[in-house]
Amino acid sequence: MARSNPGNAILTAVLAVAACAVPFVAGDYYVSFATEIAIMVLMLSSYRIVVLTGEWSFAHVVLQGAGAYTAAIMVKDHGASFPVSLVAGSIAAAAIAAVLSIPLLKMRGFYFLMGTFAASEAIRLLWRKFTYFGGTRGFSGISAPYFDFGGIQIDFGRPETYYFLTLAIVAACLVLIWRLEQSRLGKVWKTIEQQDVLAQSVGIDTRGYRRIAFVIAAAFAGIAGVLLAYAFGSVTPNRFGLNFALYLMIWAIVGGTRTFFGVIVGGIVLMAFDESLRFAEGLRPGVYGVILILVMLFFPQGLERLVGWTGLYGRGVSKAAPVSSEGGA
């Protein structure tokens, strides 16, 4: 059982209070931007599940897109409600990941990374070429969620109401991811990342556990995709392209993946920094290249290392304990 850390509790409380305060101190534009940050935090945290097994992937963004496209189709063609779209988007992304994992997880390291790149581009090509997916223009006109609880009506069309809906869903997902990481399953993932050969030698089905991580991460990415589709009211294939996949990977590296809070703090900081670059779009790749080089040279553990120096929070990820093969996948 993971030991509790006062620093983790303090950081969680600070982030929670700051997140809840946003609509009361910021205008609609920044509330909408905070919604994007919350969705990105979920993307980075779910991406880290794959990283825990020692793999890096280009497919995570396309799996988010699968959730977004599923929501768009459910709403436009079937008039589905937000809860139905949310569940359907998560299941669709997980199902696609399960299919992709069959050939992809026969590879490791660089070959797995390139395999996910090829699969992602193939899926994006399908979205662009077939009118069922809206072609190059995608879908638009996705209405904001609207709930009616026994006469109590809530319209999530306003930035602040949709922000709180997104925040609640993301918070619930983060709790689930945290619990997964602290569970026996999470310990197996860390063992595979640190000692793959040893894990296999004691009878652990490493490929099976990597598949579980890949599919679970995709399910959360699908939820992020649904939230994004409703936030923008539209879905296009370019939104889930290679550039976003590269930035997601860079943000994970710069934020740090050794701790649960690393990608969260890193995601918030880097999203805010990225917003400052929107008036200098041409400089963005070069700036991120310089940041990545500096981080890898001086802070190989990412921004979480800087926070760690302050003593604000502990690692949050203990060294993987030996795991028996009993009950392996």
Short mmCIF file of C-alpha atoms in Angstrom, two decimals:
data_model
loop_
_atom_site.label_atom_id
_atom_site.label_comp_id
_atom_site.label_asym_id
_atom_site.label_seq_id
_atom_site.Cartn_x
_atom_site.Cartn_y
_atom_site.Cartn_z
CA MET A 1 0.00 0.00 0.00
CA ALA A 2 1.36 3.38 -1.00
CA ARG A 3 2.25 5.65 1.88
CA SER A 4 0.36 8.92 2.05
CA ASN A 5 2.42 12.05 1.54
CA PRO A 6 1.45 15.41 3.10
CA GLY A 7 2.94 17.21 0.10
CA ASN A 8 0.63 15.33 -2.25
CA ALA A 9 -2.39 16.35 -0.17
CA ILE A 10 -1.28 19.99 -0.11
CA LEU A 11 -0.69 20.07 -3.87
CA THR A 12 -4.05 18.40 -4.52
CA ALA A 13 -5.82 20.95 -2.32
CA VAL A 14 -4.06 23.89 -3.99
CA LEU A 15 -4.89 22.62 -7.48
CA ALA A 16 -8.51 21.92 -6.51
CA VAL A 17 -9.06 25.37 -4.98
CA ALA A 18 -7.37 27.10 -7.92
CA ALA A 19 -9.42 25.11 -10.43
CA CYS A 20 -12.73 25.88 -8.70
CA ALA A 21 -11.87 29.57 -8.43
CA VAL A 22 -11.25 30.11 -12.16
CA PRO A 23 -14.84 31.00 -13.21
CA PHE A 24 -15.11 33.53 -10.38
CA VAL A 25 -11.97 35.48 -11.27
CA ALA A 26 -11.67 35.10 -15.05
CA GLY A 27 -13.71 36.02 -18.12
CA ASP A 28 -15.34 33.62 -20.56
CA TYR A 29 -12.26 33.31 -22.78
CA TYR A 30 -10.01 32.19 -19.95
CA VAL A 31 -12.70 29.90 -18.53
CA SER A 32 -12.87 28.17 -21.92
CA PHE A 33 -9.09 27.98 -21.95
CA ALA A 34 -9.15 26.45 -18.45
CA THR A 35 -11.54 23.83 -19.84
CA GLU A 36 -8.94 22.97 -22.49
CA ILE A 37 -6.28 22.71 -19.78
CA ALA A 38 -8.43 20.28 -17.79
CA ILE A 39 -8.93 18.12 -20.88
CA MET A 40 -5.20 18.22 -21.60
CA VAL A 41 -4.43 17.17 -18.02
CA LEU A 42 -6.62 14.11 -18.55
CA MET A 43 -4.85 13.39 -21.84
CA LEU A 44 -1.40 13.59 -20.24
CA SER A 45 -2.39 11.55 -17.19
CA SER A 46 -3.89 8.80 -19.35
CA TYR A 47 -0.90 8.90 -21.70
CA ARG A 48 1.30 8.29 -18.70
CA ILE A 49 -0.42 4.91 -18.20
CA VAL A 50 1.20 3.74 -21.44
CA VAL A 51 4.52 5.28 -20.41
CA LEU A 52 4.40 3.34 -17.12
CA THR A 53 4.89 0.14 -19.15
CA GLY A 54 7.99 1.55 -20.83
CA GLU A 55 6.38 2.52 -24.15
CA TRP A 56 5.78 5.82 -25.94
CA SER A 57 2.98 6.18 -28.46
CA PHE A 58 1.81 8.45 -31.27
CA ALA A 59 -1.64 6.84 -31.18
CA HIS A 60 -2.99 8.49 -28.05
CA VAL A 61 -4.15 11.62 -29.86
CA VAL A 62 -5.94 9.62 -32.56
CA LEU A 63 -7.64 7.57 -29.84
CA GLN A 64 -8.83 10.85 -28.36
CA GLY A 65 -10.09 11.66 -31.83
CA ALA A 66 -11.96 8.35 -31.92
CA GLY A 67 -13.86 9.43 -28.82
CA ALA A 68 -14.58 12.84 -30.34
CA TYR A 69 -15.78 11.40 -33.65
CA THR A 70 -17.95 8.85 -31.88
CA ALA A 71 -19.61 11.61 -29.86
CA ALA A 72 -20.15 13.70 -33.00
CA ILE A 73 -21.75 10.80 -34.88
CA MET A 74 -23.89 9.84 -31.89
CA VAL A 75 -25.16 13.41 -31.55
CA LYS A 76 -25.59 14.28 -35.24
CA ASP A 77 -27.00 10.97 -36.48
CA HIS A 78 -28.73 9.54 -33.43
CA GLY A 79 -29.50 12.52 -31.21
CA ALA A 80 -27.69 10.89 -28.28
CA SER A 81 -27.46 12.61 -24.91
CA PHE A 82 -24.17 13.68 -23.37
CA PRO A 83 -23.88 10.71 -20.95
CA VAL A 84 -24.53 8.23 -23.77
CA SER A 85 -21.98 9.97 -26.01
CA LEU A 86 -19.44 10.01 -23.19
CA VAL A 87 -19.72 6.27 -22.59
CA ALA A 88 -19.82 5.47 -26.31
CA GLY A 89 -16.73 7.58 -27.02
CA SER A 90 -14.76 5.89 -24.26
CA ILE A 91 -15.79 2.40 -25.39
CA ALA A 92 -15.03 3.16 -29.05
CA ALA A 93 -11.53 4.42 -28.26
CA ALA A 94 -10.84 1.39 -26.04
CA ALA A 95 -12.13 -1.00 -28.73
CA ILE A 96 -9.91 0.55 -31.41
CA ALA A 97 -6.94 0.36 -29.04
CA ALA A 98 -7.69 -3.31 -28.36
CA VAL A 99 -7.63 -4.06 -32.10
CA LEU A 100 -4.48 -2.00 -32.70
CA SER A 101 -2.72 -3.67 -29.78
CA ILE A 102 -2.81 -7.07 -31.51
CA PRO A 103 -0.12 -6.21 -34.09
CA LEU A 104 1.48 -3.23 -32.33
CA LEU A 105 2.36 -4.97 -29.06
CA LYS A 106 4.41 -7.54 -30.91
CA MET A 107 6.89 -4.67 -31.17
CA ARG A 108 8.79 -2.78 -28.50
CA GLY A 109 10.51 0.57 -28.16
CA PHE A 110 11.20 2.48 -31.37
CA TYR A 111 9.36 -0.05 -33.51
CA PHE A 112 6.24 0.25 -31.35
CA LEU A 113 6.46 4.03 -31.60
CA MET A 114 6.70 3.90 -35.39
CA GLY A 115 3.90 1.35 -35.53
CA THR A 116 1.60 3.69 -33.61
CA PHE A 117 2.55 6.50 -36.00
CA ALA A 118 1.59 4.40 -39.04
CA ALA A 119 -1.68 3.28 -37.45
CA SER A 120 -2.56 6.85 -36.47
CA GLU A 121 -1.98 8.21 -39.96
CA ALA A 122 -4.08 5.39 -41.44
CA ILE A 123 -6.99 6.23 -39.14
CA ARG A 124 -6.70 9.94 -39.87
CA LEU A 125 -6.76 9.13 -43.61
CA LEU A 126 -10.03 7.25 -43.12
CA TRP A 127 -11.53 10.27 -41.37
CA ARG A 128 -10.49 12.55 -44.21
CA LYS A 129 -11.55 10.33 -47.11
CA PHE A 130 -14.96 9.01 -46.04
CA THR A 131 -18.01 11.26 -45.92
CA TYR A 132 -19.42 9.20 -43.04
CA PHE A 133 -16.75 10.87 -40.89
CA GLY A 134 -17.38 14.30 -42.40
CA GLY A 135 -14.36 14.26 -44.73
CA THR A 136 -11.77 17.00 -44.38
CA ARG A 137 -14.32 19.33 -42.78
CA GLY A 138 -15.37 16.91 -40.06
CA PHE A 139 -18.47 17.70 -38.02
CA SER A 140 -19.82 20.95 -36.62
CA GLY A 141 -22.88 22.09 -34.74
CA ILE A 142 -22.45 19.75 -31.75
CA SER A 143 -24.88 21.16 -29.21
CA ALA A 144 -23.84 21.79 -25.62
CA PRO A 145 -25.06 19.28 -23.01
CA TYR A 146 -28.44 19.96 -21.46
CA PHE A 147 -29.68 18.11 -18.39
CA ASP A 148 -33.15 17.99 -16.87
CA PHE A 149 -33.17 16.44 -13.39
CA GLY A 150 -36.79 16.19 -12.29
CA GLY A 151 -37.60 19.71 -13.40
CA ILE A 152 -34.19 21.14 -12.48
CA GLN A 153 -32.73 22.22 -15.81
CA ILE A 154 -29.03 22.85 -16.35
CA ASP A 155 -27.74 24.29 -19.62
CA PHE A 156 -24.03 23.63 -20.09
CA GLY A 157 -23.82 26.00 -23.03
CA ARG A 158 -22.19 28.69 -20.92
CA PRO A 159 -18.40 28.50 -20.49
CA GLU A 160 -18.52 28.35 -16.68
CA THR A 161 -21.15 25.60 -16.47
CA TYR A 162 -19.39 23.43 -19.04
CA TYR A 163 -16.10 24.08 -17.26
CA PHE A 164 -17.45 22.70 -13.99
CA LEU A 165 -18.91 19.68 -15.80
CA THR A 166 -15.54 19.02 -17.45
CA LEU A 167 -13.70 19.59 -14.17
CA ALA A 168 -15.90 17.08 -12.34
CA ILE A 169 -15.42 14.40 -15.01
CA VAL A 170 -11.66 14.98 -15.25
CA ALA A 171 -11.32 14.89 -11.45
CA ALA A 172 -13.19 11.58 -11.30
CA CYS A 173 -10.96 10.15 -14.04
CA LEU A 174 -7.80 11.32 -12.24
CA VAL A 175 -8.94 9.58 -9.05
CA LEU A 176 -9.47 6.37 -11.02
CA ILE A 177 -6.04 6.67 -12.66
CA TRP A 178 -4.44 7.31 -9.26
CA ARG A 179 -6.16 4.24 -7.80
CA LEU A 180 -5.05 2.14 -10.76
CA GLU A 181 -1.46 3.25 -10.32
CA GLN A 182 -1.50 2.34 -6.63
CA SER A 183 -3.13 -1.05 -7.28
CA ARG A 184 -1.44 -4.36 -7.98
CA LEU A 185 -2.02 -3.73 -11.69
CA GLY A 186 -0.09 -0.47 -11.48
CA LYS A 187 2.77 -2.18 -9.67
CA VAL A 188 2.96 -4.77 -12.45
CA TRP A 189 3.14 -2.02 -15.06
CA LYS A 190 6.05 -0.38 -13.22
CA THR A 191 7.80 -3.74 -12.87
CA ILE A 192 7.49 -4.29 -16.62
CA GLU A 193 8.92 -0.83 -17.30
CA GLN A 194 11.86 -1.31 -14.94
CA GLN A 195 12.59 -5.04 -15.21
CA ASP A 196 10.86 -6.47 -18.27
CA VAL A 197 13.03 -9.57 -18.60
CA LEU A 198 12.75 -10.37 -14.89
CA ALA A 199 8.97 -9.96 -15.07
CA GLN A 200 8.80 -12.46 -17.92
CA SER A 201 11.08 -14.87 -16.09
CA VAL A 202 8.65 -15.11 -13.16
CA GLY A 203 5.73 -15.83 -15.45
CA ILE A 204 4.16 -12.39 -15.90
CA ASP A 205 2.46 -11.96 -19.27
CA THR A 206 4.13 -8.64 -20.09
CA ARG A 207 2.42 -8.28 -23.45
CA GLY A 208 -0.97 -8.88 -21.86
CA TYR A 209 -0.36 -6.26 -19.17
CA ARG A 210 0.88 -3.76 -21.75
CA ARG A 211 -2.30 -4.40 -23.72
CA ILE A 212 -4.40 -3.68 -20.63
CA ALA A 213 -2.53 -0.39 -20.11
CA PHE A 214 -2.93 0.58 -23.77
CA VAL A 215 -6.68 -0.08 -23.74
CA ILE A 216 -7.35 1.60 -20.38
CA ALA A 217 -5.35 4.67 -21.44
CA ALA A 218 -7.39 4.78 -24.65
CA ALA A 219 -10.66 4.67 -22.71
CA PHE A 220 -9.65 7.80 -20.79
CA ALA A 221 -8.40 9.43 -24.01
CA GLY A 222 -11.82 8.74 -25.52
CA ILE A 223 -13.46 10.59 -22.63
CA ALA A 224 -11.10 13.51 -23.24
CA GLY A 225 -12.12 13.43 -26.90
CA VAL A 226 -15.82 13.61 -26.08
CA LEU A 227 -15.21 16.54 -23.73
CA LEU A 228 -13.20 18.30 -26.44
CA ALA A 229 -15.90 17.74 -29.08
CA TYR A 230 -18.54 19.34 -26.87
CA ALA A 231 -16.18 22.14 -25.83
CA PHE A 232 -15.52 23.24 -29.42
CA GLY A 233 -18.83 22.11 -30.88
CA SER A 234 -16.95 20.59 -33.80
CA VAL A 235 -14.56 17.80 -34.77
CA THR A 236 -11.98 17.89 -37.58
CA PRO A 237 -9.22 15.41 -38.52
CA ASN A 238 -6.51 18.09 -38.37
CA ARG A 239 -7.18 18.61 -34.67
CA PHE A 240 -5.78 15.13 -33.99
CA GLY A 241 -2.75 15.28 -36.25
CA LEU A 242 0.94 14.58 -35.85
CA ASN A 243 1.72 18.03 -34.46
CA PHE A 244 -0.60 17.49 -31.50
CA ALA A 245 0.85 14.00 -30.95
CA LEU A 246 4.37 15.43 -30.87
CA TYR A 247 3.38 18.22 -28.50
CA LEU A 248 1.67 15.73 -26.21
CA MET A 249 4.86 13.68 -26.05
CA ILE A 250 7.02 16.78 -25.48
CA TRP A 251 4.73 18.03 -22.71
CA ALA A 252 4.88 14.64 -21.01
CA ILE A 253 8.69 14.64 -21.17
CA VAL A 254 9.03 18.24 -20.01
CA GLY A 255 6.48 17.83 -17.23
CA GLY A 256 7.94 14.52 -16.10
CA THR A 257 6.42 11.06 -16.04
CA ARG A 258 7.97 9.59 -12.90
CA THR A 259 5.22 10.89 -10.64
CA PHE A 260 1.45 11.17 -10.86
CA PHE A 261 1.56 14.95 -10.35
CA GLY A 262 4.40 15.57 -12.79
CA VAL A 263 2.28 15.51 -15.93
CA ILE A 264 -0.51 17.44 -14.19
CA VAL A 265 1.68 20.35 -13.09
CA GLY A 266 3.65 20.19 -16.33
CA GLY A 267 0.48 20.20 -18.41
CA ILE A 268 -0.91 23.27 -16.65
CA VAL A 269 2.37 25.20 -16.93
CA LEU A 270 3.00 24.26 -20.56
CA MET A 271 -0.58 24.93 -21.68
CA ALA A 272 -0.29 28.42 -20.20
CA PHE A 273 3.08 28.86 -21.91
CA ASP A 274 1.69 27.56 -25.19
CA GLU A 275 -1.12 30.12 -25.02
CA SER A 276 1.51 32.87 -24.86
CA LEU A 277 2.92 31.60 -28.17
CA ARG A 278 -0.33 31.75 -30.13
CA PHE A 279 0.62 35.15 -31.58
CA ALA A 280 3.96 33.72 -32.74
CA GLU A 281 2.82 30.44 -34.30
CA GLY A 282 5.90 30.16 -36.51
CA LEU A 283 8.22 30.22 -33.50
CA ARG A 284 6.43 27.43 -31.63
CA PRO A 285 8.37 24.40 -33.02
CA GLY A 286 11.72 26.08 -32.44
CA VAL A 287 10.83 27.21 -28.94
CA TYR A 288 9.67 23.73 -27.97
CA GLY A 289 12.82 22.24 -29.47
CA VAL A 290 14.98 24.48 -27.30
CA ILE A 291 12.88 23.71 -24.20
CA LEU A 292 13.11 19.97 -24.84
CA ILE A 293 16.90 20.09 -25.24
CA LEU A 294 17.35 22.18 -22.07
CA VAL A 295 15.10 19.90 -20.03
CA MET A 296 16.85 16.74 -21.22
CA LEU A 297 20.25 18.27 -20.44
CA PHE A 298 19.56 19.83 -17.06
CA PHE A 299 16.28 18.33 -15.79
CA PRO A 300 16.00 14.81 -17.24
CA GLN A 301 13.16 14.08 -14.81
CA GLY A 302 11.20 17.08 -16.07
CA LEU A 303 9.57 19.98 -14.23
CA GLU A 304 8.51 17.61 -11.48
CA ARG A 305 12.16 17.63 -10.41
CA LEU A 306 11.97 21.38 -9.76
CA VAL A 307 8.85 20.93 -7.65
CA GLY A 308 10.52 18.04 -5.86
CA TRP A 309 13.38 20.30 -4.81
CA THR A 310 10.91 22.52 -2.97
CA GLY A 311 9.78 19.55 -0.89
CA LEU A 312 6.17 20.24 -1.89
CA TYR A 313 5.44 16.68 -2.81
CA GLY A 314 7.07 13.29 -2.76
CA ARG A 315 7.62 10.97 -5.65
CA GLY A 316 4.12 9.54 -5.49
CA VAL A 317 5.43 6.53 -7.38
CA SER A 318 7.29 4.09 -5.28
CA LYS A 319 9.83 1.75 -6.74
CA ALA A 320 8.05 -1.24 -8.16
CA ALA A 321 7.80 -4.03 -5.64
CA PRO A 322 8.28 -7.63 -6.73
CA VAL A 323 5.05 -8.99 -8.16
CA SER A 324 4.25 -12.66 -8.33
CA SER A 325 2.84 -14.24 -11.47
CA GLU A 326 -0.29 -15.36 -9.64
CA GLY A 327 -3.36 -13.92 -11.32
CA GLY A 328 -1.37 -12.64 -14.29
CA ALA A 329 -3.18 -11.59 -17.42
#
